[in-house]
């Protein structure tokens, strides 16, 4: 007999108290003057009654311990786990699963079994036939990357062990090629041994299709100087002999290509010497082009070389040729300058970090995606990059940067107080509210409309007309100073109905005809095909009455040709976008463009507003004239270094996170900056400005080593002072950014005197920034895990599985020890206890 619990046994001590009380109560049975032992105890019947009741109480306590008896039982439960990851040959797995029905016939009626497919997760199956159906689909080419991209055998064994029923012998059968990814099986085997789970291993063939892969890719040095030749090591492998081509790429451009001949199951090493000509983080890609291949995923690996050299600036201008004089002047001052056009802003953080500073010279926000602007903000705040904006028709509010992530970084805001002598503006927003505008589209349309209203001065006027199958006056023409009323009206716009744009345009025309404002403008937003109307006629009527018309076509369903034609006839601008989130940028840009009040053109003399290292050594009298500028307003945190006699800022700077933002409201082309470009100290002055702005070295004072593991990376750090002595007690500010721009704070632990460690979870590629703000040290790491371990060809068979007993298909339940089946005896014990208590009471009363 066994007990499920033992704690209630302590309660037996309590029985001593009632036992003494019962004995004393029997005194009345004897002579009170002659207390012989026999009389005092109440005689034999009294003792027997007491004994029966004590035994009854003891049995009740024993029942609380949940007693049981055991009998040997040779019933078996078999868990069958089939590894179906990409490294397993599917035909081999299919043959093994097809043989399962014959093997399961060996089990008796009282035995049971469960079947699972393992990979990146565990999927249960009711029968081998159901699993065979899925395997046949995969053999025919149907992909299941979510299951087959990993061999997480450790996780699979730990999960499926929970399905074993109680009271049966436990047998786990693993059918696999024996090459798990992730955690090794040592810990799992300890758990299984403790739980008496017997494991048998059935070997499956590895992938037999021709396959080649890049096994490793590294540089002989982590850092280099511009012009230095660096040796890059590439190790290749293949399971079949085949010819291939190896390409070395930098920023998507093939720098070298060489033929290689791969031998079956033999490593092939290649050393490629390449000069490092680009300062910053150089991300190199090794790409293998084999003659035959199954998985293209493992044909590519990346490595990063930090190249030290001249500060590197990226200028963005719609007409790159216009920046030629400024570019030449900066190059003479030791800068590496690259000028790109309207689609030149990098799409990834790694590409941004190849530059020390970004200068938006003439590029509207409508040419950038929300993700690009968010990455720019993080480039400055989290990685210490520099961002500058120059004045132009496409900068600040004129470029639609109002309330964008880019404006968050800059020291100036696009909103300003319009001068009283400037002509007033009357504007009508014509908004499509048809059913197709539901969800995000109508939300962004409302947000864009309110952003446009916010930029207007109190003397400007605004009206809002919405349309579906009919036209609705959402807000009558009123002064923009009554913003709250207009905002409330805009919030009432709800999507629904058809699409008939012409009546709404006619209503907008009527409103503006009745308005005496000097500047009158219409913005039309639509996402579909409208019912008929004389759209060209009404656009020409607006133009004849000096009313400008701009149009926004949202989505592929919009009639872009009609919208573009109306904007052309209405002497406005046409925008086409598939991204609803770009609408606020378009509307704010249009509002600023229509107001014709953000630009001043004349001769303006700079005034030094405050001393700063950025302009140190230059006298006010030597500063050239500005021929024009864009009006903007300083933020409270901005430091205005140069101002104009109008009081408006010309050059301003502010810190944002780890980096800096700089604004120059004039430009550096021949339009407004001709005097600056002709100035003898032009190159010297702007070199000093940009050197103060750009990102400092991303390795100053911090030493790192990186260990690559299956689960990610372990980074060892040490921050040193100017004497190269380790600095203890550092409170690290560490941030991890993934490929998609997602941001995550990273914990850094102290592991010794002046030594620190960070464990970073694995992903294909991560950019990590470590900052020591007290000592002004910064380090940026580009970590590349390569492709998942499942697709490697150089793996080794797991040591535990090599030592595991092999499966005997003729006896899948061999050598299992019968388990003791437990049978509860709580009920009999309780019945016996009640019987003894009743007998004791009856005997006491007789």
GROMACS .gro file of N, CA and C in nm, residues 144-262:
model
  357
  144UNK      N    1   0.537   2.456  -4.675
  144UNK     CA    2   0.487   2.482  -4.540
  144UNK      C    3   0.606   2.532  -4.458
  145UNK      N    4   0.649   2.655  -4.490
  145UNK     CA    5   0.769   2.710  -4.426
  145UNK      C    6   0.751   2.727  -4.276
  146UNK      N    7   0.625   2.746  -4.231
  146UNK     CA    8   0.603   2.767  -4.088
  146UNK      C    9   0.639   2.643  -4.007
  147UNK      N   10   0.622   2.523  -4.063
  147UNK     CA   11   0.655   2.400  -3.992
  147UNK      C   12   0.796   2.351  -4.026
  148UNK      N   13   0.835   2.358  -4.151
  148UNK     CA   14   0.954   2.289  -4.197
  148UNK      C   15   1.083   2.370  -4.189
  149UNK      N   16   1.074   2.497  -4.143
  149UNK     CA   17   1.192   2.584  -4.143
  149UNK      C   18   1.285   2.560  -4.026
  150UNK      N   19   1.256   2.463  -3.940
  150UNK     CA   20   1.339   2.443  -3.821
  150UNK      C   21   1.327   2.298  -3.776
  151UNK      N   22   1.432   2.250  -3.706
  151UNK     CA   23   1.430   2.116  -3.646
  151UNK      C   24   1.438   2.130  -3.494
  152UNK      N   25   1.333   2.181  -3.436
  152UNK     CA   26   1.330   2.206  -3.291
  152UNK      C   27   1.292   2.078  -3.219
  153UNK      N   28   1.380   1.977  -3.225
  153UNK     CA   29   1.350   1.846  -3.167
  153UNK      C   30   1.344   1.852  -3.016
  154UNK      N   31   1.427   1.934  -2.954
  154UNK     CA   32   1.424   1.947  -2.808
  154UNK      C   33   1.287   1.996  -2.762
  155UNK      N   34   1.238   2.099  -2.827
  155UNK     CA   35   1.105   2.152  -2.793
  155UNK      C   36   0.997   2.048  -2.821
  156UNK      N   37   1.010   1.975  -2.931
  156UNK     CA   38   0.908   1.877  -2.967
  156UNK      C   39   0.901   1.764  -2.864
  157UNK      N   40   1.015   1.712  -2.820
  157UNK     CA   41   1.015   1.604  -2.721
  157UNK      C   42   0.959   1.651  -2.587
  158UNK      N   43   0.995   1.774  -2.548
  158UNK     CA   44   0.944   1.828  -2.422
  158UNK      C   45   0.793   1.848  -2.427
  159UNK      N   46   0.743   1.887  -2.542
  159UNK     CA   47   0.599   1.914  -2.556
  159UNK      C   48   0.518   1.785  -2.561
  160UNK      N   49   0.562   1.691  -2.643
  160UNK     CA   50   0.483   1.569  -2.662
  160UNK      C   51   0.488   1.476  -2.542
  161UNK      N   52   0.585   1.491  -2.453
  161UNK     CA   53   0.589   1.404  -2.335
  161UNK      C   54   0.468   1.429  -2.246
  162UNK      N   55   0.406   1.544  -2.258
  162UNK     CA   56   0.289   1.576  -2.176
  162UNK      C   57   0.165   1.497  -2.219
  163UNK      N   58   0.171   1.432  -2.335
  163UNK     CA   59   0.055   1.358  -2.384
  163UNK      C   60   0.050   1.214  -2.334
  164UNK      N   61   0.152   1.169  -2.260
  164UNK     CA   62   0.151   1.032  -2.208
  164UNK      C   63   0.044   1.018  -2.100
  165UNK      N   64  -0.042   0.915  -2.110
  165UNK     CA   65  -0.142   0.893  -2.005
  165UNK      C   66  -0.079   0.827  -1.883
  166UNK      N   67  -0.145   0.838  -1.771
  166UNK     CA   68  -0.095   0.774  -1.648
  166UNK      C   69  -0.126   0.624  -1.652
  167UNK      N   70  -0.044   0.546  -1.582
  167UNK     CA   71  -0.070   0.403  -1.567
  167UNK      C   72  -0.024   0.318  -1.682
  168UNK      N   73   0.057   0.374  -1.773
  168UNK     CA   74   0.107   0.294  -1.886
  168UNK      C   75   0.257   0.318  -1.901
  169UNK      N   76   0.326   0.215  -1.952
  169UNK     CA   77   0.467   0.231  -1.985
  169UNK      C   78   0.481   0.332  -2.098
  170UNK      N   79   0.593   0.408  -2.097
  170UNK     CA   80   0.608   0.520  -2.190
  170UNK      C   81   0.722   0.494  -2.288
  171UNK      N   82   0.688   0.501  -2.415
  171UNK     CA   83   0.786   0.482  -2.522
  171UNK      C   84   0.772   0.600  -2.620
  172UNK      N   85   0.882   0.671  -2.643
  172UNK     CA   86   0.887   0.777  -2.743
  172UNK      C   87   0.973   0.730  -2.860
  173UNK      N   88   0.919   0.744  -2.981
  173UNK     CA   89   0.992   0.706  -3.102
  173UNK      C   90   1.018   0.833  -3.182
  174UNK      N   91   1.143   0.864  -3.209
  174UNK     CA   92   1.180   0.981  -3.287
  174UNK      C   93   1.234   0.936  -3.422
  175UNK      N   94   1.163   0.975  -3.528
  175UNK     CA   95   1.207   0.948  -3.664
  175UNK      C   96   1.265   1.078  -3.719
  176UNK      N   97   1.398   1.082  -3.739
  176UNK     CA   98   1.463   1.208  -3.775
  176UNK      C   99   1.596   1.178  -3.844
  177UNK      N  100   1.650   1.284  -3.908
  177UNK     CA  101   1.784   1.269  -3.964
  177UNK      C  102   1.891   1.290  -3.857
  178UNK      N  103   1.850   1.337  -3.737
  178UNK     CA  104   1.942   1.349  -3.625
  178UNK      C  105   2.020   1.479  -3.621
  179UNK      N  106   1.972   1.581  -3.694
  179UNK     CA  107   2.041   1.709  -3.698
  179UNK      C  108   1.948   1.818  -3.644
  180UNK      N  109   1.933   1.826  -3.513
  180UNK     CA  110   1.842   1.927  -3.457
  180UNK      C  111   1.905   2.066  -3.462
  181UNK      N  112   1.818   2.167  -3.460
  181UNK     CA  113   1.862   2.306  -3.444
  181UNK      C  114   1.818   2.354  -3.307
  182UNK      N  115   1.875   2.461  -3.262
  182UNK     CA  116   1.836   2.514  -3.131
  182UNK      C  117   1.907   2.441  -3.019
  183UNK      N  118   1.837   2.420  -2.907
  183UNK     CA  119   1.897   2.362  -2.788
  183UNK      C  120   1.935   2.215  -2.811
  184UNK      N  121   2.049   2.170  -2.755
  184UNK     CA  122   2.085   2.028  -2.765
  184UNK      C  123   1.990   1.943  -2.681
  185UNK      N  124   1.997   1.812  -2.701
  185UNK     CA  125   1.901   1.721  -2.638
  185UNK      C  126   1.943   1.672  -2.500
  186UNK      N  127   2.057   1.716  -2.449
  186UNK     CA  128   2.107   1.663  -2.321
  186UNK      C  129   2.007   1.687  -2.208
  187UNK      N  130   1.959   1.810  -2.194
  187UNK     CA  131   1.866   1.843  -2.086
  187UNK      C  132   1.735   1.767  -2.102
  188UNK      N  133   1.690   1.752  -2.228
  188UNK     CA  134   1.564   1.681  -2.252
  188UNK      C  135   1.576   1.536  -2.208
  189UNK      N  136   1.689   1.473  -2.236
  189UNK     CA  137   1.706   1.332  -2.199
  189UNK      C  138   1.706   1.314  -2.048
  190UNK      N  139   1.759   1.411  -1.974
  190UNK     CA  140   1.756   1.401  -1.828
  190UNK      C  141   1.612   1.403  -1.778
  191UNK      N  142   1.530   1.490  -1.837
  191UNK     CA  143   1.389   1.497  -1.798
  191UNK      C  144   1.318   1.367  -1.833
  192UNK      N  145   1.343   1.314  -1.952
  192UNK     CA  146   1.277   1.191  -1.995
  192UNK      C  147   1.319   1.072  -1.909
  193UNK      N  148   1.447   1.066  -1.873
  193UNK     CA  149   1.492   0.957  -1.784
  193UNK      C  150   1.424   0.966  -1.648
  194UNK      N  151   1.411   1.086  -1.598
  194UNK     CA  152   1.346   1.105  -1.468
  194UNK      C  153   1.200   1.064  -1.473
  195UNK      N  154   1.134   1.087  -1.586
  195UNK     CA  155   0.992   1.053  -1.600
  195UNK      C  156   0.973   0.914  -1.659
  196UNK      N  157   1.080   0.836  -1.669
  196UNK     CA  158   1.076   0.697  -1.716
  196UNK      C  159   1.015   0.686  -1.856
  197UNK      N  160   1.062   0.774  -1.943
  197UNK     CA  161   1.021   0.768  -2.084
  197UNK      C  162   1.137   0.708  -2.162
  198UNK      N  163   1.110   0.596  -2.227
  198UNK     CA  164   1.211   0.526  -2.306
  198UNK      C  165   1.210   0.579  -2.449
  199UNK      N  166   1.328   0.621  -2.498
  199UNK     CA  167   1.339   0.680  -2.632
  199UNK      C  168   1.404   0.582  -2.728
  200UNK      N  169   1.346   0.570  -2.848
  200UNK     CA  170   1.405   0.495  -2.957
  200UNK      C  171   1.420   0.589  -3.078
  201UNK      N  172   1.532   0.573  -3.149
  201UNK     CA  173   1.563   0.665  -3.258
  201UNK      C  174   1.562   0.590  -3.391
  202UNK      N  175   1.480   0.639  -3.485
  202UNK     CA  176   1.477   0.585  -3.620
  202UNK      C  177   1.540   0.682  -3.717
  203UNK      N  178   1.645   0.642  -3.785
  203UNK     CA  179   1.722   0.733  -3.871
  203UNK      C  180   1.654   0.752  -4.005
  204UNK      N  181   1.631   0.880  -4.041
  204UNK     CA  182   1.581   0.917  -4.173
  204UNK      C  183   1.696   0.974  -4.255
  205UNK      N  184   1.684   0.964  -4.387
  205UNK     CA  185   1.788   1.016  -4.475
  205UNK      C  186   1.783   1.169  -4.477
  206UNK      N  187   1.899   1.228  -4.495
  206UNK     CA  188   1.905   1.373  -4.515
  206UNK      C  189   1.862   1.406  -4.657
  207UNK      N  190   1.840   1.536  -4.680
  207UNK     CA  191   1.795   1.582  -4.811
  207UNK      C  192   1.885   1.529  -4.922
  208UNK      N  193   1.824   1.469  -5.023
  208UNK     CA  194   1.902   1.411  -5.132
  208UNK      C  195   1.905   1.501  -5.255
  209UNK      N  196   1.819   1.604  -5.262
  209UNK     CA  197   1.822   1.695  -5.377
  209UNK      C  198   1.955   1.769  -5.381
  210UNK      N  199   2.006   1.803  -5.499
  210UNK     CA  200   2.130   1.881  -5.506
  210UNK      C  201   2.116   2.014  -5.432
  211UNK      N  202   2.212   2.045  -5.349
  211UNK     CA  203   2.204   2.165  -5.265
  211UNK      C  204   2.343   2.221  -5.242
  212UNK      N  205   2.355   2.353  -5.253
  212UNK     CA  206   2.480   2.422  -5.225
  212UNK      C  207   2.451   2.540  -5.134
  213UNK      N  208   2.550   2.583  -5.057
  213UNK     CA  209   2.527   2.689  -4.959
  213UNK      C  210   2.655   2.764  -4.928
  214UNK      N  211   2.636   2.891  -4.886
  214UNK     CA  212   2.746   2.967  -4.826
  214UNK      C  213   2.749   2.931  -4.679
  215UNK      N  214   2.857   2.868  -4.633
  215UNK     CA  215   2.864   2.820  -4.495
  215UNK      C  216   2.907   2.929  -4.398
  216UNK      N  217   2.998   3.015  -4.439
  216UNK     CA  218   3.041   3.125  -4.353
  216UNK      C  219   3.099   3.235  -4.440
  217UNK      N  220   3.098   3.358  -4.383
  217UNK     CA  221   3.148   3.475  -4.455
  217UNK      C  222   3.200   3.573  -4.350
  218UNK      N  223   3.326   3.610  -4.358
  218UNK     CA  224   3.383   3.697  -4.256
  218UNK      C  225   3.495   3.779  -4.315
  219UNK      N  226   3.531   3.884  -4.241
  219UNK     CA  227   3.643   3.970  -4.280
  219UNK      C  228   3.761   3.943  -4.187
  220UNK      N  229   3.882   3.960  -4.239
  220UNK     CA  230   4.001   3.939  -4.155
  220UNK      C  231   4.015   4.048  -4.051
  221UNK      N  232   3.955   4.166  -4.076
  221UNK     CA  233   3.962   4.277  -3.981
  221UNK      C  234   3.823   4.337  -3.965
  222UNK      N  235   3.785   4.380  -3.843
  222UNK     CA  236   3.653   4.441  -3.825
  222UNK      C  237   3.647   4.584  -3.875
  223UNK      N  238   3.763   4.654  -3.875
  223UNK     CA  239   3.768   4.793  -3.921
  223UNK      C  240   3.881   4.810  -4.020
  224UNK      N  241   3.866   4.909  -4.108
  224UNK     CA  242   3.968   4.937  -4.208
  224UNK      C  243   3.964   5.086  -4.239
  225UNK      N  244   4.065   5.132  -4.314
  225UNK     CA  245   4.069   5.271  -4.358
  225UNK      C  246   4.034   5.278  -4.506
  226UNK      N  247   3.989   5.396  -4.547
  226UNK     CA  248   3.955   5.415  -4.688
  226UNK      C  249   4.077   5.382  -4.775
  227UNK      N  250   4.054   5.299  -4.876
  227UNK     CA  251   4.162   5.257  -4.965
  227UNK      C  252   4.232   5.130  -4.923
  228UNK      N  253   4.210   5.087  -4.798
  228UNK     CA  254   4.276   4.965  -4.751
  228UNK      C  255   4.215   4.842  -4.817
  229UNK      N  256   4.300   4.746  -4.855
  229UNK     CA  257   4.254   4.621  -4.915
  229UNK      C  258   4.226   4.522  -4.802
  230UNK      N  259   4.107   4.470  -4.798
  230UNK     CA  260   4.064   4.378  -4.693
  230UNK      C  261   4.035   4.242  -4.755
  231UNK      N  262   4.079   4.139  -4.687
  231UNK     CA  263   4.053   4.002  -4.735
  231UNK      C  264   3.924   3.950  -4.673
  232UNK      N  265   3.833   3.910  -4.758
  232UNK     CA  266   3.707   3.851  -4.715
  232UNK      C  267   3.712   3.701  -4.739
  233UNK      N  268   3.680   3.625  -4.634
  233UNK     CA  269   3.683   3.479  -4.641
  233UNK      C  270   3.543   3.424  -4.659
  234UNK      N  271   3.527   3.337  -4.756
  234UNK     CA  272   3.399   3.272  -4.782
  234UNK      C  273   3.420   3.121  -4.780
  235UNK      N  274   3.336   3.050  -4.705
  235UNK     CA  275   3.342   2.904  -4.706
  235UNK      C  276   3.212   2.852  -4.767
  236UNK      N  277   3.227   2.766  -4.868
  236UNK     CA  278   3.114   2.712  -4.942
  236UNK      C  279   3.102   2.563  -4.918
  237UNK      N  280   2.986   2.507  -4.947
  237UNK     CA  281   2.965   2.364  -4.934
  237UNK      C  282   2.854   2.317  -5.027
  238UNK      N  283   2.852   2.188  -5.056
  238UNK     CA  284   2.749   2.129  -5.141
  238UNK      C  285   2.740   1.980  -5.111
  239UNK      N  286   2.621   1.924  -5.133
  239UNK     CA  287   2.607   1.780  -5.113
  239UNK      C  288   2.628   1.701  -5.242
  240UNK      N  289   2.645   1.773  -5.354
  240UNK     CA  290   2.678   1.713  -5.483
  240UNK      C  291   2.789   1.795  -5.547
  241UNK      N  292   2.871   1.731  -5.627
  241UNK     CA  293   2.974   1.805  -5.700
  241UNK      C  294   2.909   1.886  -5.811
  242UNK      N  295   2.949   2.014  -5.821
  242UNK     CA  296   2.886   2.100  -5.922
  242UNK      C  297   2.968   2.227  -5.939
  243UNK      N  298   2.960   2.290  -6.058
  243UNK     CA  299   3.022   2.423  -6.076
  243UNK      C  300   2.928   2.532  -6.023
  244UNK      N  301   2.985   2.647  -5.991
  244UNK     CA  302   2.904   2.758  -5.940
  244UNK      C  303   2.979   2.888  -5.964
  245UNK      N  304   2.908   2.999  -5.943
  245UNK     CA  305   2.966   3.132  -5.950
  245UNK      C  306   2.951   3.198  -5.813
  246UNK      N  307   3.059   3.262  -5.766
  246UNK     CA  308   3.055   3.335  -5.639
  246UNK      C  309   3.063   3.484  -5.669
  247UNK      N  310   2.965   3.559  -5.617
  247UNK     CA  311   2.963   3.704  -5.640
  247UNK      C  312   2.979   3.778  -5.508
  248UNK      N  313   3.055   3.887  -5.511
  248UNK     CA  314   3.071   3.975  -5.397
  248UNK      C  315   3.001   4.106  -5.429
  249UNK      N  316   2.903   4.143  -5.345
  249UNK     CA  317   2.822   4.261  -5.372
  249UNK      C  318   2.836   4.364  -5.260
  250UNK      N  319   2.832   4.489  -5.299
  250UNK     CA  320   2.830   4.600  -5.203
  250UNK      C  321   2.721   4.697  -5.247
  251UNK      N  322   2.624   4.718  -5.157
  251UNK     CA  323   2.509   4.804  -5.185
  251UNK      C  324   2.438   4.762  -5.314
  252UNK      N  325   2.426   4.630  -5.332
  252UNK     CA  326   2.352   4.576  -5.446
  252UNK      C  327   2.429   4.571  -5.576
  253UNK      N  328   2.554   4.616  -5.576
  253UNK     CA  329   2.635   4.619  -5.698
  253UNK      C  330   2.739   4.508  -5.692
  254UNK      N  331   2.750   4.430  -5.800
  254UNK     CA  332   2.849   4.322  -5.805
  254UNK      C  333   2.988   4.383  -5.823
  255UNK      N  334   3.075   4.360  -5.724
  255UNK     CA  335   3.212   4.412  -5.728
  255UNK      C  336   3.307   4.309  -5.786
  256UNK      N  337   3.287   4.181  -5.751
  256UNK     CA  338   3.369   4.074  -5.805
  256UNK      C  339   3.284   3.951  -5.828
  257UNK      N  340   3.320   3.876  -5.930
  257UNK     CA  341   3.254   3.748  -5.958
  257UNK      C  342   3.360   3.649  -6.005
  258UNK      N  343   3.360   3.529  -5.947
  258UNK     CA  344   3.460   3.430  -5.985
  258UNK      C  345   3.398   3.291  -5.989
  259UNK      N  346   3.445   3.205  -6.078
  259UNK     CA  347   3.393   3.068  -6.086
  259UNK      C  348   3.454   2.980  -5.978
  260UNK      N  349   3.375   2.886  -5.927
  260UNK     CA  350   3.424   2.790  -5.827
  260UNK      C  351   3.370   2.652  -5.865
  261UNK      N  352   3.442   2.549  -5.823
  261UNK     CA  353   3.398   2.411  -5.845
  261UNK      C  354   3.382   2.345  -5.709
  262UNK      N  355   3.261   2.308  -5.675
  262UNK     CA  356   3.230   2.252  -5.544
  262UNK      C  357   3.234   2.100  -5.551
   0.00000   0.00000   0.00000
